[in-house]
mmCIF file of C-alpha atoms in Angstrom:
data_model
loop_
_atom_site.group_PDB
_atom_site.id
_atom_site.type_symbol
_atom_site.label_atom_id
_atom_site.label_comp_id
_atom_site.label_asym_id
_atom_site.label_seq_id
_atom_site.Cartn_x
_atom_site.Cartn_y
_atom_site.Cartn_z
ATOM 1 C CA MET A 1 -0.151 0.431 0.380
ATOM 2 C CA ALA A 2 2.796 2.378 0.693
ATOM 3 C CA LYS A 3 4.075 1.679 -2.192
ATOM 4 C CA LYS A 4 1.375 2.846 -4.318
ATOM 5 C CA LEU A 5 0.819 5.933 -2.626
ATOM 6 C CA ARG A 6 4.731 6.735 -3.534
ATOM 7 C CA MET A 7 3.807 5.645 -6.708
ATOM 8 C CA PHE A 8 0.326 7.785 -7.269
ATOM 9 C CA GLY A 9 2.210 10.628 -5.092
ATOM 10 C CA ARG A 10 5.038 10.612 -8.371
ATOM 11 C CA ILE A 11 2.493 10.980 -10.731
ATOM 12 C CA ALA A 12 0.628 13.641 -9.022
ATOM 13 C CA LEU A 13 3.571 15.331 -8.183
ATOM 14 C CA ILE A 14 4.769 15.058 -12.407
ATOM 15 C CA ILE A 15 1.162 16.399 -13.092
ATOM 16 C CA VAL A 16 1.219 19.865 -11.061
ATOM 17 C CA MET A 17 4.762 19.701 -12.468
ATOM 18 C CA ALA A 18 3.439 19.638 -15.850
ATOM 19 C CA LEU A 19 0.594 21.792 -15.533
ATOM 20 C CA VAL A 20 2.595 24.574 -13.888
ATOM 21 C CA THR A 21 5.409 24.466 -16.493
ATOM 22 C CA PHE A 22 2.393 24.283 -19.670
ATOM 23 C CA CYS A 23 0.178 27.593 -18.625
ATOM 24 C CA SER A 24 4.335 29.234 -17.573
ATOM 25 C CA GLY A 25 5.608 28.241 -20.969
ATOM 26 C CA VAL A 26 2.638 29.633 -22.810
ATOM 27 C CA TRP A 27 2.490 32.847 -21.145
ATOM 28 C CA ALA A 28 5.448 32.697 -21.538
ATOM 29 C CA ALA A 29 5.542 32.236 -25.500
ATOM 30 C CA LEU A 30 3.352 35.090 -25.780
ATOM 31 C CA ALA A 31 5.256 37.876 -23.335
ATOM 32 C CA LEU A 32 7.957 36.880 -25.847
ATOM 33 C CA TRP A 33 5.781 37.061 -28.843
ATOM 34 C CA TYR A 34 4.602 40.402 -27.579
ATOM 35 C CA GLN A 35 7.293 42.196 -26.060
ATOM 36 C CA LEU A 36 10.451 41.252 -27.843
ATOM 37 C CA PRO A 37 11.797 44.010 -29.270
ATOM 38 C CA GLY A 38 12.462 43.606 -33.823
ATOM 39 C CA ASN A 39 10.283 42.655 -36.532
ATOM 40 C CA LEU A 40 7.444 38.930 -36.559
ATOM 41 C CA ALA A 41 10.182 37.036 -37.347
ATOM 42 C CA SER A 42 12.817 37.417 -35.246
ATOM 43 C CA ARG A 43 9.939 37.626 -32.377
ATOM 44 C CA THR A 44 7.847 34.686 -33.914
ATOM 45 C CA ILE A 45 11.859 32.531 -34.024
ATOM 46 C CA GLY A 46 11.910 33.990 -29.410
ATOM 47 C CA SER A 47 8.944 31.796 -28.940
ATOM 48 C CA ALA A 48 9.706 29.086 -31.170
ATOM 49 C CA ALA A 49 12.692 28.705 -29.052
ATOM 50 C CA TRP A 50 11.607 29.072 -25.726
ATOM 51 C CA VAL A 51 8.975 26.824 -26.424
ATOM 52 C CA ILE A 52 11.447 24.251 -28.182
ATOM 53 C CA ALA A 53 14.080 24.209 -24.685
ATOM 54 C CA ALA A 54 10.728 23.795 -22.679
ATOM 55 C CA VAL A 55 9.407 20.453 -23.928
ATOM 56 C CA ALA A 56 12.651 19.426 -24.005
ATOM 57 C CA LEU A 57 14.154 19.997 -20.315
ATOM 58 C CA VAL A 58 9.968 18.717 -19.201
ATOM 59 C CA THR A 59 10.837 15.332 -21.937
ATOM 60 C CA LEU A 60 14.556 14.841 -20.174
ATOM 61 C CA ALA A 61 13.064 16.236 -16.324
ATOM 62 C CA ILE A 62 10.296 13.013 -17.259
ATOM 63 C CA THR A 63 12.262 10.400 -19.392
ATOM 64 C CA ARG A 64 15.875 10.205 -16.746
ATOM 65 C CA ARG A 65 13.368 10.632 -13.363
ATOM 66 C CA SER A 66 16.170 14.139 -12.391
ATOM 67 C CA TRP A 67 14.712 17.437 -11.443
ATOM 68 C CA LEU A 68 17.609 18.653 -12.435
ATOM 69 C CA PRO A 69 15.761 19.730 -16.066
ATOM 70 C CA LEU A 70 12.688 22.069 -13.735
ATOM 71 C CA THR A 71 15.213 23.583 -11.731
ATOM 72 C CA ALA A 72 17.174 24.729 -14.810
ATOM 73 C CA TYR A 73 13.169 26.258 -16.788
ATOM 74 C CA ALA A 74 12.633 27.430 -12.954
ATOM 75 C CA VAL A 75 15.982 29.418 -13.695
ATOM 76 C CA VAL A 76 16.186 30.687 -16.631
ATOM 77 C CA TYR A 77 12.043 31.801 -16.097
ATOM 78 C CA ALA A 78 12.379 34.420 -12.812
ATOM 79 C CA PHE A 79 15.124 35.443 -15.657
ATOM 80 C CA LEU A 80 12.352 36.511 -18.042
ATOM 81 C CA LEU A 81 10.065 37.590 -15.167
ATOM 82 C CA PHE A 82 12.842 40.039 -14.064
ATOM 83 C CA TRP A 83 13.286 41.228 -17.971
ATOM 84 C CA TRP A 84 8.762 41.722 -17.610
ATOM 85 C CA VAL A 85 9.394 43.207 -15.025
ATOM 86 C CA GLY A 86 11.752 45.774 -16.481
ATOM 87 C CA ILE A 87 8.993 46.363 -19.275
ATOM 88 C CA ALA A 88 8.352 49.868 -18.627
ATOM 89 C CA PRO A 89 5.087 52.394 -19.676
ATOM 90 C CA SER A 90 6.017 55.404 -21.616
ATOM 91 C CA ASN A 91 4.193 58.300 -22.459
ATOM 92 C CA HIS A 92 7.071 58.978 -25.064
ATOM 93 C CA ARG A 93 6.140 57.191 -28.927
ATOM 94 C CA LEU A 94 4.807 57.510 -32.153
ATOM 95 C CA TRP A 95 0.691 57.636 -31.140
ATOM 96 C CA ALA A 96 -1.731 57.822 -33.177
ATOM 97 C CA ASP A 97 -3.420 60.397 -33.891
ATOM 98 C CA ASP A 98 -7.079 60.681 -32.124
ATOM 99 C CA VAL A 99 -4.046 59.776 -28.632
ATOM 100 C CA SER A 100 -1.771 61.692 -29.304
ATOM 101 C CA ARG A 101 -2.347 64.086 -26.828
ATOM 102 C CA LEU A 102 -2.961 63.598 -23.058
ATOM 103 C CA LEU A 103 -6.057 65.502 -20.998
ATOM 104 C CA THR A 104 -5.173 67.331 -18.083
ATOM 105 C CA GLY A 105 -7.735 69.201 -15.963
ATOM 106 C CA THR A 106 -7.167 71.992 -12.967
ATOM 107 C CA VAL A 107 -9.814 72.233 -10.552
ATOM 108 C CA ALA A 108 -10.411 75.746 -9.361
ATOM 109 C CA GLY A 109 -13.659 75.768 -6.915
ATOM 110 C CA ASN A 110 -16.092 74.074 -9.491
ATOM 111 C CA LEU A 111 -14.159 75.449 -12.859
ATOM 112 C CA VAL A 112 -12.610 72.583 -14.715
ATOM 113 C CA THR A 113 -9.999 73.801 -17.299
ATOM 114 C CA LEU A 114 -10.010 71.067 -19.616
ATOM 115 C CA GLY A 115 -6.772 70.410 -21.629
ATOM 116 C CA ASN A 116 -7.123 68.735 -24.899
ATOM 117 C CA VAL A 117 -10.335 67.233 -25.293
ATOM 118 C CA ARG A 118 -10.836 65.754 -28.884
ATOM 119 C CA ASP A 119 -13.110 66.680 -31.819
ATOM 120 C CA PHE A 120 -11.976 65.047 -34.559
ATOM 121 C CA THR A 121 -13.945 65.834 -37.933
ATOM 122 C CA TRP A 122 -14.387 61.774 -38.808
ATOM 123 C CA ARG A 123 -14.481 60.669 -42.182
ATOM 124 C CA ALA A 124 -13.096 57.314 -42.478
ATOM 125 C CA ASP A 125 -10.595 55.893 -39.819
ATOM 126 C CA ASP A 126 -7.963 56.982 -41.653
ATOM 127 C CA ASP A 127 -9.978 59.904 -42.541
ATOM 128 C CA TYR A 128 -10.414 62.646 -40.577
ATOM 129 C CA ASP A 129 -10.204 67.082 -39.316
ATOM 130 C CA ALA A 130 -8.199 66.957 -36.424
ATOM 131 C CA ARG A 131 -8.634 69.251 -33.430
ATOM 132 C CA TRP A 132 -7.918 69.916 -30.124
ATOM 133 C CA GLU A 133 -9.383 71.906 -27.458
ATOM 134 C CA THR A 134 -9.720 73.519 -24.057
ATOM 135 C CA ARG A 135 -12.459 73.508 -22.137
ATOM 136 C CA ARG A 136 -14.545 74.905 -19.242
ATOM 137 C CA TYR A 137 -17.185 73.539 -17.153
ATOM 138 C CA ASP A 138 -19.164 74.953 -14.056
ATOM 139 C CA LEU A 139 -19.850 72.327 -11.388
ATOM 140 C CA ASP A 140 -22.644 74.307 -10.052
ATOM 141 C CA GLN A 141 -24.626 73.487 -13.789
ATOM 142 C CA LEU A 142 -23.543 69.479 -13.733
ATOM 143 C CA VAL A 143 -27.098 68.755 -14.019
ATOM 144 C CA SER A 144 -26.455 65.001 -15.998
ATOM 145 C CA ALA A 145 -25.239 62.038 -15.816
ATOM 146 C CA ASP A 146 -25.409 59.056 -19.365
ATOM 147 C CA ALA A 147 -23.446 55.627 -19.103
ATOM 148 C CA VAL A 148 -22.731 54.823 -23.413
ATOM 149 C CA LEU A 149 -22.365 51.864 -24.363
ATOM 150 C CA SER A 150 -20.309 50.532 -27.882
ATOM 151 C CA TYR A 151 -20.801 47.407 -28.998
ATOM 152 C CA TRP A 152 -18.554 45.190 -31.989
ATOM 153 C CA GLY A 153 -20.000 41.827 -32.203
ATOM 154 C CA SER A 154 -20.726 40.013 -29.263
ATOM 155 C CA ALA A 155 -23.765 40.320 -26.624
ATOM 156 C CA ALA A 156 -20.759 40.625 -24.370
ATOM 157 C CA ILE A 157 -18.471 42.896 -25.209
ATOM 158 C CA ALA A 158 -18.813 46.817 -25.093
ATOM 159 C CA HIS A 159 -17.077 49.740 -24.247
ATOM 160 C CA ALA A 160 -18.096 51.012 -21.681
ATOM 161 C CA MET A 161 -18.446 55.327 -22.120
ATOM 162 C CA ILE A 162 -19.801 58.036 -19.146
ATOM 163 C CA SER A 163 -21.357 61.611 -20.726
ATOM 164 C CA PHE A 164 -21.649 64.619 -18.242
ATOM 165 C CA GLY A 165 -24.088 67.253 -19.421
ATOM 166 C CA PHE A 166 -24.244 70.351 -18.269
ATOM 167 C CA SER A 167 -27.430 72.837 -18.169
ATOM 168 C CA ASP A 168 -26.078 74.955 -21.336
ATOM 169 C CA GLY A 169 -26.677 72.119 -23.449
ATOM 170 C CA SER A 170 -23.099 70.822 -24.222
ATOM 171 C CA HIS A 171 -21.615 67.656 -22.525
ATOM 172 C CA VAL A 172 -18.320 65.384 -22.611
ATOM 173 C CA VAL A 173 -17.146 62.583 -22.354
ATOM 174 C CA PHE A 174 -14.618 60.884 -21.141
ATOM 175 C CA SER A 175 -13.686 57.218 -22.153
ATOM 176 C CA VAL A 176 -10.297 55.213 -20.867
ATOM 177 C CA GLU A 177 -8.857 53.484 -23.910
ATOM 178 C CA ILE A 178 -6.089 51.589 -25.091
ATOM 179 C CA ARG A 179 -2.677 54.019 -26.512
ATOM 180 C CA LYS A 180 -2.237 53.425 -29.606
ATOM 181 C CA LYS A 181 0.609 53.197 -31.824
ATOM 182 C CA ARG A 182 0.311 54.770 -35.370
ATOM 183 C CA GLY A 183 -0.271 51.871 -37.593
ATOM 184 C CA GLN A 184 -1.201 49.664 -34.593
ATOM 185 C CA GLN A 185 -4.601 47.500 -33.904
ATOM 186 C CA TYR A 186 -6.362 46.169 -30.750
ATOM 187 C CA SER A 187 -5.765 43.000 -29.757
ATOM 188 C CA ALA A 188 -7.367 41.268 -26.825
ATOM 189 C CA ILE A 189 -5.151 38.767 -26.507
ATOM 190 C CA GLY A 190 -2.488 41.698 -26.212
ATOM 191 C CA GLY A 191 -3.802 43.426 -23.985
ATOM 192 C CA PHE A 192 -2.750 40.894 -20.985
ATOM 193 C CA PHE A 193 1.000 41.726 -22.534
ATOM 194 C CA LYS A 194 2.062 45.137 -22.095
ATOM 195 C CA GLN A 195 0.770 45.897 -25.615
ATOM 196 C CA TYR A 196 -0.994 49.551 -24.195
ATOM 197 C CA GLU A 197 -0.493 52.123 -22.927
ATOM 198 C CA THR A 198 -3.724 53.451 -20.907
ATOM 199 C CA ILE A 199 -5.340 56.973 -22.355
ATOM 200 C CA LEU A 200 -8.189 58.731 -20.934
ATOM 201 C CA VAL A 201 -9.793 60.702 -23.717
ATOM 202 C CA ALA A 202 -13.120 63.708 -22.826
ATOM 203 C CA ALA A 203 -14.161 64.215 -26.254
ATOM 204 C CA ASP A 204 -17.126 65.976 -27.936
ATOM 205 C CA GLU A 205 -20.249 63.494 -28.174
ATOM 206 C CA ARG A 206 -20.024 63.473 -32.067
ATOM 207 C CA ASP A 207 -16.544 63.217 -32.159
ATOM 208 C CA ILE A 208 -16.178 60.137 -30.190
ATOM 209 C CA ILE A 209 -20.486 58.970 -29.644
ATOM 210 C CA ARG A 210 -20.505 59.646 -33.968
ATOM 211 C CA VAL A 211 -17.415 57.948 -34.661
ATOM 212 C CA ARG A 212 -18.656 54.845 -33.299
ATOM 213 C CA THR A 213 -21.962 54.313 -35.180
ATOM 214 C CA ASN A 214 -21.145 56.336 -38.886
ATOM 215 C CA VAL A 215 -17.643 55.775 -38.955
ATOM 216 C CA ARG A 216 -16.877 52.603 -37.351
ATOM 217 C CA GLY A 217 -20.061 50.450 -37.533
ATOM 218 C CA GLU A 218 -20.831 50.324 -34.549
ATOM 219 C CA ASP A 219 -24.356 49.142 -31.922
ATOM 220 C CA ASP A 220 -23.947 52.362 -28.873
ATOM 221 C CA TYR A 221 -26.605 52.618 -26.569
ATOM 222 C CA LEU A 222 -26.787 55.699 -23.661
ATOM 223 C CA TYR A 223 -28.635 55.012 -20.111
ATOM 224 C CA PRO A 224 -29.112 57.780 -17.880
ATOM 225 C CA LEU A 225 -27.809 57.435 -14.710
ATOM 226 C CA ARG A 226 -29.804 58.386 -11.915
ATOM 227 C CA MET A 227 -26.899 59.676 -9.889
ATOM 228 C CA ASP A 228 -27.396 63.137 -7.770
ATOM 229 C CA LYS A 229 -25.366 65.872 -7.846
ATOM 230 C CA PRO A 230 -22.835 65.486 -5.141
ATOM 231 C CA ALA A 231 -21.868 61.522 -7.175
ATOM 232 C CA MET A 232 -22.214 63.305 -10.298
ATOM 233 C CA ARG A 233 -19.734 66.148 -9.567
ATOM 234 C CA ALA A 234 -17.164 63.797 -7.017
ATOM 235 C CA LEU A 235 -17.341 61.036 -10.695
ATOM 236 C CA PHE A 236 -16.298 63.652 -12.752
ATOM 237 C CA LEU A 237 -13.184 65.087 -10.541
ATOM 238 C CA SER A 238 -12.348 61.493 -9.975
ATOM 239 C CA TYR A 239 -11.951 61.262 -14.023
ATOM 240 C CA VAL A 240 -10.259 64.592 -13.721
ATOM 241 C CA ARG A 241 -7.935 62.861 -11.204
ATOM 242 C CA ALA A 242 -6.847 60.298 -12.765
ATOM 243 C CA ALA A 243 -6.484 62.063 -15.677
ATOM 244 C CA ASN A 244 -3.704 63.754 -14.038
ATOM 245 C CA ARG A 245 -2.122 60.967 -13.110
ATOM 246 C CA LEU A 246 -2.058 59.027 -16.094
ATOM 247 C CA ALA A 247 0.063 62.036 -17.246
ATOM 248 C CA VAL A 248 2.900 62.247 -14.656
ATOM 249 C CA THR A 249 3.005 58.111 -14.336
ATOM 250 C CA PRO A 250 2.093 55.816 -17.289
ATOM 251 C CA ALA A 251 -0.180 52.538 -16.808
ATOM 252 C CA PHE A 252 -0.204 49.857 -18.579
ATOM 253 C CA TYR A 253 -3.615 48.344 -20.153
ATOM 254 C CA ASN A 254 -5.008 45.576 -19.263
ATOM 255 C CA THR A 255 -7.694 43.268 -20.811
ATOM 256 C CA ILE A 256 -8.843 42.257 -17.882
ATOM 257 C CA THR A 257 -7.805 44.565 -14.868
ATOM 258 C CA SER A 258 -7.196 47.508 -16.070
ATOM 259 C CA ASN A 259 -10.613 48.265 -18.559
ATOM 260 C CA CYS A 260 -12.525 50.424 -19.650
ATOM 261 C CA THR A 261 -15.255 49.566 -16.924
ATOM 262 C CA THR A 262 -12.995 47.912 -14.655
ATOM 263 C CA ILE A 263 -11.550 51.594 -13.979
ATOM 264 C CA VAL A 264 -14.767 52.955 -13.724
ATOM 265 C CA TYR A 265 -15.500 51.207 -11.524
ATOM 266 C CA ARG A 266 -12.831 51.545 -8.892
ATOM 267 C CA MET A 267 -13.779 55.282 -9.133
ATOM 268 C CA ALA A 268 -17.190 54.769 -8.290
ATOM 269 C CA ARG A 269 -16.464 52.882 -5.073
ATOM 270 C CA GLN A 270 -14.857 55.737 -3.806
ATOM 271 C CA ILE A 271 -17.912 57.063 -3.803
ATOM 272 C CA ASP A 272 -19.536 54.193 -3.512
ATOM 273 C CA PRO A 273 -17.833 51.610 -1.178
ATOM 274 C CA GLY A 274 -20.443 49.127 -0.911
ATOM 275 C CA LEU A 275 -20.835 48.484 -4.589
ATOM 276 C CA PRO A 276 -20.652 45.026 -5.309
ATOM 277 C CA TRP A 277 -18.220 43.576 -7.901
ATOM 278 C CA ASP A 278 -19.872 41.693 -10.613
ATOM 279 C CA ILE A 279 -18.768 39.573 -13.266
ATOM 280 C CA ARG A 280 -21.122 41.606 -15.905
ATOM 281 C CA LEU A 281 -18.007 44.285 -14.858
ATOM 282 C CA LEU A 282 -15.935 42.070 -17.391
ATOM 283 C CA LEU A 283 -18.419 41.046 -19.562
ATOM 284 C CA THR A 284 -19.667 45.050 -19.693
ATOM 285 C CA GLY A 285 -21.912 43.376 -22.553
ATOM 286 C CA TYR A 286 -23.988 43.265 -19.681
ATOM 287 C CA LEU A 287 -22.880 46.204 -18.229
ATOM 288 C CA PRO A 288 -26.548 47.658 -18.332
ATOM 289 C CA GLU A 289 -27.755 44.171 -16.303
ATOM 290 C CA TYR A 290 -25.598 45.361 -13.478
ATOM 291 C CA LEU A 291 -26.484 48.702 -12.456
ATOM 292 C CA TYR A 292 -30.173 48.553 -13.008
ATOM 293 C CA GLN A 293 -29.724 45.493 -10.202
ATOM 294 C CA VAL A 294 -27.869 48.233 -8.820
ATOM 295 C CA GLY A 295 -30.890 51.312 -8.758
ATOM 296 C CA ALA A 296 -28.047 53.273 -11.220
ATOM 297 C CA LEU A 297 -30.603 53.229 -13.633
ATOM 298 C CA ASP A 298 -34.203 53.552 -13.905
ATOM 299 C CA ARG A 299 -35.774 50.673 -12.539
ATOM 300 C CA ASN A 300 -39.579 51.769 -12.905
ATOM 301 C CA VAL A 301 -39.004 50.531 -16.450
ATOM 302 C CA PRO A 302 -38.300 47.745 -17.317
ATOM 303 C CA ILE A 303 -34.424 46.841 -18.063
ATOM 304 C CA ALA A 304 -35.664 45.802 -21.995
ATOM 305 C CA GLU A 305 -37.574 49.127 -22.374
ATOM 306 C CA LEU A 306 -34.541 51.011 -21.357
ATOM 307 C CA ARG A 307 -32.745 49.400 -23.102
ATOM 308 C CA GLN A 308 -34.818 49.903 -26.517
ATOM 309 C CA ARG A 309 -34.930 53.297 -26.071
ATOM 310 C CA GLY A 310 -31.391 53.305 -24.814
ATOM 311 C CA ARG A 311 -30.490 52.205 -28.749
ATOM 312 C CA ILE A 312 -29.015 55.211 -30.399
ATOM 313 C CA THR A 313 -27.430 53.702 -33.647
ATOM 314 C CA GLY A 314 -29.796 54.779 -36.237
ATOM 315 C CA ARG A 315 -30.746 58.530 -34.764
ATOM 316 C CA ALA A 316 -26.728 59.543 -34.714
ATOM 317 C CA ARG A 317 -26.233 58.070 -38.617
ATOM 318 C CA SER A 318 -29.068 59.877 -39.891
ATOM 319 C CA SER A 319 -27.317 63.490 -37.929
ATOM 320 C CA LYS A 320 -26.458 65.913 -40.155
ATOM 321 C CA ALA A 321 -23.524 68.120 -39.923
ATOM 322 C CA GLY A 322 -25.741 71.402 -38.518
ATOM 323 C CA ASP A 323 -27.712 69.141 -36.221
ATOM 324 C CA ASP A 324 -27.539 69.260 -32.687
ATOM 325 C CA PHE A 325 -25.845 65.664 -31.838
ATOM 326 C CA SER A 326 -26.204 65.207 -28.600
ATOM 327 C CA ARG A 327 -30.173 66.730 -28.582
ATOM 328 C CA VAL A 328 -31.014 63.770 -31.551
ATOM 329 C CA ILE A 329 -29.316 60.956 -29.956
ATOM 330 C CA ARG A 330 -30.776 61.990 -27.028
ATOM 331 C CA VAL A 331 -34.936 62.384 -28.967
ATOM 332 C CA GLY A 332 -36.920 59.509 -26.717
ATOM 333 C CA ILE A 333 -34.628 58.682 -23.379
ATOM 334 C CA GLY A 334 -36.456 60.560 -21.523
ATOM 335 C CA GLU A 335 -34.445 61.450 -17.953
ATOM 336 C CA PRO A 336 -34.460 58.813 -15.201
ATOM 337 C CA GLN A 337 -36.462 59.179 -12.450
ATOM 338 C CA GLY A 338 -35.129 60.518 -9.101
ATOM 339 C CA VAL A 339 -31.493 59.068 -7.345
ATOM 340 C CA PRO A 340 -31.023 56.298 -6.261
ATOM 341 C CA ASP A 341 -31.134 55.454 -1.805
ATOM 342 C CA ALA A 342 -27.359 53.323 -2.038
ATOM 343 C CA HIS A 343 -25.691 53.020 -5.483
ATOM 344 C CA LEU A 344 -24.697 55.883 -6.335
#
């Protein structure tokens, strides 16, 4: 019996070590593929060499019943982790035009001045008139906050933004995005491997919503949030502080831990520490149901009706150059009733 237990224990240990080596090896291969300097060929060679070496060492460990190959693997892996930790984010790269400038803000009493508010006129993804502005906002005139979700393929995945409205009819949208280098494309997997820095964009609604609906073919929804004025003000200022931090201390974007929704959630938690975590903060396409559950949307109306009312894609696509874009996309949406008792 003791001999059998030792045998089973050895087999279990081998399985565990194989799984650990496999998972760490896959991660390392992807890290090398995304972060090794050079062109596609050199990155592919480096990643493939790692895979071959890892398989060879595991094979030696099993066939020779020796821990030495796995020890060698652990040492090499430690060097790789040391290299990985040394990869630092930067604000100084050749950026794509639409994320080329960093948002900053100054606060003087109720007045907030935002520098580098984006107001592009888009005709295509590579055809636009670039315009950056300095805009001033009076927080005493802040009257609304809306969640804007933009879908591009899967019902479970959407890009989330927050639009703040003022009594004069103006709006500014805050959006946490990847900061793409010129010519770079988005990759969800690359977002796990320090492929992109994070940027906080403030933009005019006609720019940041219309480029998604009219140029990129995305499907957008707008949901008025039930927030009292102190909470709206606090959330707005949280965005300003986050933008100023990124301007001084760049940070990497991460597909799960530091994306468009999780960053907003962390800011909202500063206002309401009781705000619950939920998987729908990652599966952002279902974020409206989460907001409905915590009372951030009008619960006097069924969520299905709020979703139907909130679909702004058609109105955005039919808007004309001289229209009041913010007013056009809100036709039929209405305002939320009251403010929640507990959350936001």
